[in-house]
Tab-separated table of C-alpha atoms and ligand atoms in Angstrom:
chain	number	residue	atom	x	y	z
A	4	MET	CA	15.277	15.955	2.505
A	5	HIS	CA	13.642	15.571	-1.147
A	6	ILE	CA	10.800	17.928	-1.696
A	7	TYR	CA	8.375	15.598	-2.008
A	8	SER	CA	8.535	14.455	1.645
A	9	GLN	CA	7.961	17.472	2.819
A	10	SER	CA	4.309	17.865	3.803
A	11	LEU	CA	2.775	21.043	3.187
A	12	GLU	CA	2.771	21.623	7.162
A	13	ASP	CA	6.591	21.250	6.387
A	14	LEU	CA	7.105	23.245	3.923
A	15	GLU	CA	5.305	26.606	5.861
A	16	ASN	CA	7.628	26.239	8.589
A	17	TYR	CA	10.209	26.069	6.265
A	18	PHE	CA	9.241	29.009	4.680
A	19	LEU	CA	9.068	30.582	8.386
A	20	ASN	CA	11.971	29.820	9.570
A	21	ILE	CA	13.758	31.543	5.962
A	22	ASN	CA	12.022	34.513	7.097
A	23	GLN	CA	9.266	34.151	4.197
A	24	LYS	CA	5.830	34.005	3.834
A	25	LYS	CA	4.201	30.785	4.260
A	26	TYR	CA	1.616	31.063	1.422
A	27	LYS	CA	4.908	30.231	-0.359
A	28	ALA	CA	4.501	27.088	0.420
A	29	VAL	CA	0.798	26.759	-1.387
A	30	GLN	CA	3.028	27.749	-4.508
A	31	VAL	CA	5.364	25.116	-4.353
A	32	TYR	CA	2.878	22.166	-3.639
A	33	ASP	CA	0.430	23.531	-6.477
A	34	TRP	CA	3.617	24.048	-8.897
A	35	LEU	CA	3.954	19.841	-7.576
A	36	TYR	CA	0.906	18.405	-7.288
A	37	LYS	CA	-1.093	20.638	-9.857
A	38	LYS	CA	1.029	21.699	-12.556
A	39	PHE	CA	3.670	18.888	-12.081
A	40	VAL	CA	6.664	20.257	-12.574
A	41	THR	CA	9.855	18.487	-12.255
A	42	SER	CA	12.639	21.366	-11.337
A	43	PHE	CA	12.732	23.970	-9.423
A	44	ASP	CA	13.207	26.345	-12.196
A	45	GLU	CA	10.290	26.166	-13.591
A	46	MET	CA	8.394	27.594	-10.421
A	47	THR	CA	8.248	31.046	-12.117
A	48	ASN	CA	6.145	32.838	-9.543
A	49	ILE	CA	9.038	32.272	-7.057
A	50	LYS	CA	11.679	34.591	-6.589
A	51	LYS	CA	15.221	33.728	-7.765
A	52	GLU	CA	16.950	34.124	-5.012
A	53	ILE	CA	14.409	31.289	-2.936
A	54	ILE	CA	14.552	29.162	-5.830
A	55	LEU	CA	18.244	29.101	-5.478
A	56	LYS	CA	17.730	28.824	-1.229
A	57	LEU	CA	15.327	25.888	-2.391
A	58	LYS	CA	17.652	23.945	-4.387
A	59	GLU	CA	19.975	24.401	-2.055
A	60	ASP	CA	18.281	22.449	0.772
A	61	PHE	CA	16.193	20.128	-1.163
A	62	LEU	CA	16.701	16.635	-3.900
A	63	PHE	CA	14.379	17.048	-6.829
A	64	ASP	CA	14.741	13.913	-8.476
A	65	ALA	CA	12.792	11.119	-9.598
A	66	PRO	CA	13.228	7.190	-9.810
A	67	LYS	CA	13.503	5.960	-12.988
A	68	ILE	CA	10.551	3.713	-15.160
A	69	ILE	CA	13.030	0.698	-16.065
A	70	LYS	CA	10.205	-2.012	-17.451
A	71	ILE	CA	6.456	-1.464	-18.164
A	72	GLN	CA	4.201	-4.706	-18.708
A	73	LYS	CA	1.129	-3.892	-19.803
A	74	GLY	CA	-1.889	-6.405	-19.601
A	75	LYS	CA	-5.967	-6.351	-20.135
A	76	ASP	CA	-7.077	-4.569	-17.536
A	77	VAL	CA	-3.192	-4.230	-15.750
A	78	CYS	CA	-0.167	-2.538	-16.028
A	79	LYS	CA	2.967	-2.961	-14.226
A	80	TYR	CA	5.739	-0.812	-13.481
A	81	LEU	CA	9.431	-1.646	-12.208
A	82	PHE	CA	11.253	1.471	-10.979
A	83	LYS	CA	14.870	2.158	-9.617
A	84	PHE	CA	15.954	4.027	-7.369
A	85	GLN	CA	19.185	6.312	-7.127
A	86	ASP	CA	20.979	3.758	-5.367
A	87	ASN	CA	19.745	0.724	-7.946
A	88	GLU	CA	17.057	-0.493	-5.538
A	89	CYS	CA	14.322	-1.378	-7.403
A	90	VAL	CA	10.442	-1.352	-6.410
A	91	GLU	CA	7.106	-2.613	-8.387
A	92	ALA	CA	3.685	-0.853	-8.212
A	93	VAL	CA	0.424	-2.093	-10.797
A	94	VAL	CA	-2.015	-0.150	-12.143
A	95	MET	CA	-5.381	-1.643	-11.982
A	96	PHE	CA	-8.356	-0.006	-14.362
A	97	HIS	CA	-11.779	-0.589	-12.919
A	98	ASP	CA	-14.890	0.789	-13.821
A	99	TYR	CA	-15.284	2.679	-10.948
A	100	GLY	CA	-11.774	4.428	-11.423
A	101	THR	CA	-7.858	3.540	-11.906
A	102	SER	CA	-6.130	2.161	-8.803
A	103	LEU	CA	-2.293	1.928	-8.073
A	104	CYS	CA	-0.712	-0.894	-5.908
A	105	LEU	CA	2.678	1.232	-4.566
A	106	SER	CA	5.619	-0.459	-2.785
A	107	THR	CA	6.374	0.824	1.165
A	108	GLN	CA	10.174	-1.015	1.677
A	109	VAL	CA	12.904	-2.551	-0.140
A	110	GLY	CA	12.190	-6.078	-0.057
A	111	CYS	CA	9.940	-6.911	3.438
A	112	ASN	CA	11.010	-8.505	7.058
A	113	MET	CA	7.680	-9.827	7.898
A	114	ASN	CA	8.530	-13.286	5.672
A	115	CYS	CA	5.455	-14.669	4.834
A	116	ALA	CA	5.241	-18.109	3.554
A	117	PHE	CA	3.385	-17.957	0.640
A	118	CYS	CA	4.658	-14.387	-0.692
A	119	GLU	CA	7.713	-13.671	-3.120
A	120	SER	CA	7.915	-10.384	-1.909
A	121	GLY	CA	9.502	-12.004	1.575
A	122	ARG	CA	11.897	-13.759	-0.475
A	123	ARG	CA	13.720	-10.775	0.216
A	124	LYS	CA	15.187	-9.413	3.344
A	125	LYS	CA	14.581	-5.291	3.635
A	126	VAL	CA	16.934	-3.173	2.778
A	127	ARG	CA	15.084	-0.425	3.506
A	128	ASN	CA	12.619	2.102	3.942
A	129	LEU	CA	11.256	3.724	1.169
A	130	SER	CA	10.902	7.754	2.332
A	131	PRO	CA	7.472	9.787	1.545
A	132	ALA	CA	9.149	11.013	-1.802
A	133	GLU	CA	9.824	8.054	-2.944
A	134	MET	CA	6.214	6.557	-2.907
A	135	VAL	CA	4.754	9.948	-4.096
A	136	SER	CA	6.871	9.381	-6.630
A	137	GLN	CA	5.417	5.969	-7.758
A	138	ILE	CA	2.446	7.800	-7.987
A	139	LEU	CA	3.823	10.966	-10.058
A	140	LEU	CA	5.507	9.095	-12.677
A	141	VAL	CA	2.327	5.893	-13.100
A	142	GLN	CA	0.312	9.576	-13.547
A	143	GLN	CA	2.598	10.948	-16.130
A	144	ASN	CA	3.169	7.535	-18.095
A	145	LEU	CA	-0.777	6.675	-18.355
A	146	ASN	CA	-1.441	10.544	-18.644
A	147	LYS	CA	-4.860	9.780	-16.463
A	148	ARG	CA	-5.336	10.529	-13.100
A	149	LEU	CA	-5.107	8.070	-10.223
A	150	SER	CA	-8.580	7.249	-7.766
A	151	HIS	CA	-7.129	5.146	-5.012
A	152	VAL	CA	-4.080	4.342	-3.615
A	153	VAL	CA	-3.268	0.936	-2.468
A	154	LEU	CA	-0.472	0.304	-0.237
A	155	MET	CA	-0.087	-3.704	-1.207
A	156	GLY	CA	2.910	-4.014	-3.776
A	157	ILE	CA	6.286	-4.665	-1.369
A	158	GLY	CA	6.964	-4.211	1.919
A	159	GLU	CA	4.746	-3.989	5.301
A	160	PRO	CA	3.267	-0.192	5.129
A	161	PHE	CA	2.776	-0.337	8.996
A	162	ASP	CA	7.272	-1.226	9.108
A	163	ASN	CA	7.411	1.977	7.748
A	164	TYR	CA	4.846	3.877	9.466
A	165	ASP	CA	6.139	7.243	10.036
A	166	ASN	CA	7.128	7.683	6.883
A	167	VAL	CA	3.687	6.018	5.279
A	168	MET	CA	2.040	8.450	7.062
A	169	LYS	CA	3.434	11.220	5.847
A	170	PHE	CA	3.125	10.163	2.705
A	171	ILE	CA	-0.538	9.602	3.017
A	172	LYS	CA	-0.930	13.760	4.526
A	173	ILE	CA	0.821	14.575	1.517
A	174	ILE	CA	-1.463	13.094	-0.698
A	175	ASN	CA	-4.493	13.546	1.190
A	176	ASN	CA	-3.667	17.362	1.555
A	177	ASP	CA	-6.542	19.482	-0.675
A	178	HIS	CA	-3.167	21.542	-2.180
A	179	GLY	CA	-1.341	18.640	-3.408
A	180	LEU	CA	-2.955	15.135	-5.160
A	181	ALA	CA	-6.194	15.349	-3.175
A	182	LEU	CA	-6.356	11.618	-2.939
A	183	GLY	CA	-9.609	11.514	-0.652
A	184	ALA	CA	-8.590	8.827	2.319
A	185	ARG	CA	-11.450	6.916	1.897
A	186	HIS	CA	-9.812	6.360	-1.692
A	187	ILE	CA	-6.506	5.645	-0.135
A	188	THR	CA	-5.825	1.906	1.714
A	189	VAL	CA	-3.368	0.928	4.472
A	190	SER	CA	-2.829	-3.084	4.195
A	191	THR	CA	-0.740	-5.016	7.068
A	192	CYS	CA	-0.112	-8.403	8.010
A	193	GLY	CA	-1.065	-7.097	11.708
A	194	ILE	CA	1.393	-5.621	13.694
A	195	ILE	CA	-0.783	-4.407	17.220
A	196	PRO	CA	1.296	-1.216	17.871
A	197	LYS	CA	0.884	0.447	15.203
A	198	ILE	CA	-2.293	-0.569	14.655
A	199	LYS	CA	-3.032	0.762	18.097
A	200	GLU	CA	-1.004	4.158	16.999
A	201	PHE	CA	-3.539	4.255	13.436
A	202	THR	CA	-6.393	4.051	15.771
A	203	ARG	CA	-5.582	6.994	17.529
A	204	GLN	CA	-5.157	9.527	14.660
A	205	ASN	CA	-8.726	8.065	14.153
A	206	LEU	CA	-8.552	8.944	10.285
A	207	GLN	CA	-10.910	8.047	7.052
A	208	VAL	CA	-8.407	5.900	5.429
A	209	ASN	CA	-9.274	2.254	5.122
A	210	LEU	CA	-7.756	-0.454	6.543
A	211	ALA	CA	-7.200	-3.993	5.419
A	212	ILE	CA	-5.357	-6.575	7.066
A	213	SER	CA	-3.992	-9.657	5.670
A	214	LEU	CA	-5.518	-12.510	7.615
A	215	HIS	CA	-5.353	-15.687	5.631
A	216	ALA	CA	-6.342	-18.102	8.841
A	217	PRO	CA	-8.801	-18.257	10.996
A	218	ASN	CA	-6.732	-19.492	13.616
A	219	ASP	CA	-3.460	-19.280	15.450
A	220	GLU	CA	-2.331	-23.140	14.584
A	221	ILE	CA	-2.527	-22.476	10.481
A	222	ARG	CA	-1.692	-18.463	10.560
A	223	ASN	CA	1.421	-19.879	12.563
A	224	LYS	CA	2.605	-22.062	9.955
A	225	ILE	CA	2.340	-19.222	7.249
A	226	MET	CA	2.157	-15.877	8.754
A	227	ARG	CA	5.585	-15.856	11.132
A	228	ILE	CA	4.619	-12.514	12.462
A	229	ASN	CA	1.402	-14.164	14.070
A	230	LYS	CA	3.937	-15.840	16.559
A	231	VAL	CA	4.532	-11.945	18.253
A	232	TYR	CA	0.563	-10.761	17.403
A	233	PRO	CA	-1.460	-13.585	18.051
A	234	LEU	CA	-5.116	-13.627	16.279
A	235	LYS	CA	-7.020	-12.940	20.039
A	236	GLU	CA	-5.114	-9.832	20.403
A	237	LEU	CA	-5.377	-9.084	16.745
A	238	ILE	CA	-8.985	-9.559	16.856
A	239	LYS	CA	-9.132	-7.264	19.729
A	240	VAL	CA	-7.350	-3.804	18.607
A	241	ILE	CA	-9.115	-4.609	15.478
A	242	LYS	CA	-12.907	-4.418	17.525
A	243	GLU	CA	-10.956	-1.101	19.489
A	244	TYR	CA	-10.133	0.372	15.915
A	245	ILE	CA	-13.906	-0.216	14.564
A	246	LYS	CA	-15.477	1.023	17.621
A	247	VAL	CA	-13.004	4.545	17.562
A	248	THR	CA	-13.037	5.253	13.684
A	249	ASN	CA	-16.576	3.693	13.201
A	250	ARG	CA	-14.783	2.268	9.487
A	251	ARG	CA	-15.469	-1.118	7.740
A	252	VAL	CA	-12.225	-3.172	8.189
A	253	THR	CA	-11.251	-5.631	5.070
A	254	PHE	CA	-9.698	-8.754	5.738
A	255	GLU	CA	-8.189	-9.957	3.105
A	256	TYR	CA	-7.680	-14.031	2.939
A	257	ILE	CA	-5.398	-16.517	0.653
A	258	LEU	CA	-7.449	-19.279	-0.629
A	259	LEU	CA	-4.130	-22.069	-0.619
A	260	LYS	CA	-4.782	-25.022	-1.204
A	261	ASN	CA	-5.299	-27.867	1.740
A	262	ILE	CA	-3.736	-25.279	3.930
A	263	ASN	CA	-6.806	-22.455	4.415
A	264	ASP	CA	-9.317	-23.953	2.413
A	265	SER	CA	-11.830	-26.278	4.090
A	266	GLU	CA	-14.909	-25.739	5.056
A	267	LYS	CA	-14.125	-26.063	8.587
A	268	CYS	CA	-11.616	-23.252	8.571
A	269	ALA	CA	-14.613	-20.934	6.582
A	270	TYR	CA	-16.961	-21.909	9.543
A	271	GLU	CA	-14.515	-21.033	11.845
A	272	LEU	CA	-13.618	-17.772	9.608
A	273	ALA	CA	-17.009	-16.924	9.938
A	274	ASN	CA	-17.098	-17.436	14.039
A	275	LEU	CA	-14.288	-15.503	13.971
A	276	LEU	CA	-15.256	-12.060	12.760
A	277	ARG	CA	-18.828	-12.486	13.925
A	278	GLY	CA	-20.128	-9.280	14.685
A	279	LEU	CA	-17.761	-7.288	13.880
A	280	ASN	CA	-18.571	-4.464	11.010
A	281	CYS	CA	-15.811	-5.761	8.388
A	282	TYR	CA	-16.055	-7.706	5.438
A	283	VAL	CA	-13.467	-10.620	3.595
A	284	ASN	CA	-11.780	-10.274	0.482
A	285	LEU	CA	-11.008	-13.925	-1.045
A	286	ILE	CA	-8.230	-13.865	-2.945
A	287	PRO	CA	-7.458	-16.542	-4.865
A	288	TYR	CA	-3.713	-17.419	-5.033
A	289	ASN	CA	-1.385	-16.234	-7.803
A	290	GLU	CA	1.052	-19.402	-7.452
A	291	THR	CA	4.452	-18.213	-7.984
A	292	SER	CA	7.319	-20.964	-9.416
A	293	HIS	CA	9.177	-20.050	-6.127
A	294	ILE	CA	7.300	-21.581	-3.770
A	295	GLU	CA	5.175	-24.337	-3.108
A	296	PHE	CA	1.663	-23.586	-2.299
A	297	LYS	CA	-0.914	-23.970	-4.723
A	298	ARG	CA	-4.657	-22.236	-5.699
A	299	THR	CA	-7.622	-23.578	-4.240
A	300	GLU	CA	-9.819	-24.986	-7.428
A	301	GLU	CA	-12.580	-22.503	-8.370
A	302	LYS	CA	-15.201	-24.537	-6.592
A	303	ASN	CA	-13.612	-24.759	-3.378
A	304	ILE	CA	-13.160	-20.834	-3.312
A	305	LEU	CA	-16.838	-20.742	-4.150
A	306	LYS	CA	-17.744	-23.716	-1.780
A	307	PHE	CA	-15.744	-21.240	0.728
A	308	TYR	CA	-17.305	-17.818	-0.518
A	309	ASP	CA	-20.994	-19.889	-0.039
A	310	ILE	CA	-20.675	-20.683	3.885
A	311	LEU	CA	-19.532	-17.265	4.842
A	312	LYS	CA	-22.277	-16.026	2.725
A	313	LYS	CA	-24.772	-18.386	4.763
A	314	GLU	CA	-22.840	-16.982	8.063
A	315	LYS	CA	-24.009	-14.050	7.570
A	316	ILE	CA	-20.612	-12.489	6.608
A	317	ALA	CA	-20.322	-9.748	4.514
A	318	VAL	CA	-18.060	-11.552	1.923
A	319	THR	CA	-16.178	-11.022	-1.647
A	320	ILE	CA	-13.756	-12.939	-3.981
A	321	ARG	CA	-11.409	-10.774	-5.562
A	322	ARG	CA	-11.300	-10.420	-9.414
A	323	GLU	CA	-8.145	-11.353	-10.631
A	324	PHE	CA	-5.540	-8.679	-12.466
A	325	GLY	CA	-2.807	-9.397	-13.641
A	326	THR	CA	-1.873	-13.389	-13.170
A	327	GLU	CA	-0.764	-13.441	-17.213
A	328	ILE	CA	1.572	-10.841	-16.376
A	329	ALA	CA	2.732	-12.566	-13.148
A	330	SER	CA	1.648	-9.426	-11.173
A	331	ALA	CA	1.404	-11.119	-7.502
A	332	CYS	CA	3.445	-8.751	-4.993
A	333	GLY	CA	6.967	-9.109	-5.767
A	334	GLN	CA	6.925	-11.003	-8.927
A	335	LEU	CA	8.169	-8.463	-11.073
A	336	ARG	CA	11.521	-7.450	-9.375
A	337	SER	CA	11.705	-11.325	-9.344
A	338	ASN	CA	11.675	-12.271	-12.390
A	339	TYR	CA	13.419	-8.799	-13.596
A	340	GLU	CA	16.692	-9.985	-11.044
A	341	GLU	CA	16.545	-12.998	-12.887
A	342	GLU	CA	16.656	-11.769	-16.402
A	343	VAL	CA	20.188	-9.640	-15.272
B	402	SAH	N1	2.575	-5.761	4.549
B	402	SAH	C1	1.047	-5.974	3.479
B	402	SAH	C2	0.601	-5.727	2.478
B	402	SAH	C3	1.819	-6.413	1.086
B	402	SAH	S1	1.300	-7.695	0.402
B	402	SAH	C4	0.477	-7.180	3.949
B	402	SAH	O1	1.084	-7.692	4.534
B	402	SAH	O2	-1.311	-6.988	4.042
B	402	SAH	C5	-0.434	-7.213	0.149
B	402	SAH	C6	-1.090	-8.507	-0.659
B	402	SAH	O3	-0.602	-9.455	-1.387
B	402	SAH	C7	-1.625	-8.638	0.980
B	402	SAH	O4	-2.716	-9.208	1.647
B	402	SAH	C8	-0.503	-10.155	0.872
B	402	SAH	O5	-0.527	-11.288	1.592
B	402	SAH	C9	-1.290	-11.017	-0.636
B	402	SAH	N2	0.008	-11.712	-1.294
B	402	SAH	C10	1.229	-11.886	-1.344
B	402	SAH	N3	1.182	-12.769	-2.083
B	402	SAH	C11	0.316	-13.277	-2.617
B	402	SAH	C12	0.300	-14.263	-4.291
B	402	SAH	N4	1.156	-14.852	-4.450
B	402	SAH	N5	-0.924	-13.785	-4.166
B	402	SAH	C13	-2.099	-13.561	-4.116
B	402	SAH	N6	-2.288	-12.744	-2.699
B	402	SAH	C14	-0.786	-12.558	-2.096
C-alpha cells in the first residue's frame, strides 16, 4: 500500500492496530499534505521506531514528470509511474484559480469514437496514490496551490469507482489537501450503476456527464456506452441524482461537424433537458491527427448556443485551453509515444 492511498480513517485504524494513538494519523497527514515532505525520515515529531514501522508497511515513492509543455494559460504534464506506464494532466489558469485536469486510468475502455484516449485500451486503474501524486507534483512544480480538480483526463472515473472515491476523500479532508467538494468535478460517460452509487453518497462534489448527443441514434454511433446505458435511463438516474443531492449537473456536449451540431439537434437537446437543474457546456472539438471528426465552425457553434439560450437552457461555450499544445484528452501521451 502507498501512503498517499490512505484515507485519514485508514491511517487512524492502522495506528490503533499497532497499539498507537490515533492522533498520529493527523500528524502524518500534516507532514504529507501541509508540509509536503517526501520521505518518512522528515517526520521529526514521530518516534524512530514508528518511522521504521511505517517504512516497512507503506510505499512512499512518486511518479516522475517526464515532459512539461507550457502554453499561454495552460501547462501540460506527462507522468511516468514505476511500471513505466504514462498518463497526463493539464493545468489551466483561470481568473478564479488554478485547476488541474487529471487522469484516472492508464488507457480507457469506453471507446468513444472521437476521443484520443480510447485509442489505447485500459491497461490498468490508477490507485488513489497515483491520482494524489499528480496533484502534489504539479503543485510542487508550479510552486502554487491548485484550487480546483477535475477528473477529465485519461480514463473513465466511474470505471475505477472505489479508487476515485477514496482519492476524493483524501484530497477533500481538512487535514489533507482540504480541497472543497464543490471544487472537485467528476466527469462520466454515463455508467448508470455508478451514478446511482454516487447519488447515494450525497456529496457536494460536482457531477459532469459527457452527453454529446440528443438522441440514441447519434449517441450509439459515437459513444459505445450508450448501447449499454441508453439516454432515457441515463436521464432518469440523473433526475434522481438532482433530487437527492439538490446539485446542478453539467452536460458536456462536444460539437462535431455534421454529426451532432444541426439546429434540429439543438432543439432536440433542449427538449431532452428541459426542466432539469443543469447546464450545458458546449465544447469546440479539439481535432486530433488520428481521428476523422471535424470541429463545428464558429458560426454554427454560436447558432447552437443561441437556440439553447432561446429555449431557456443554461449554456456556456467552453473557453479553449491548450489547442496549440495538443492538450485534448490523451494527445500528449499519444504524441510522446510516437516520438519514442
Ligand atoms: N471518461 C470521462 C472523463 C474523461 S473525458 C468522460 O467521458 O466524461 C473528458 C471530456 O473530454 C469528455 O467530455 C470527453 O468526451 C471530452 N473529449 C474527449 N476528446 C475530446 C476532444 N478531442 N476534444 C474535446 N473534448 C474531448
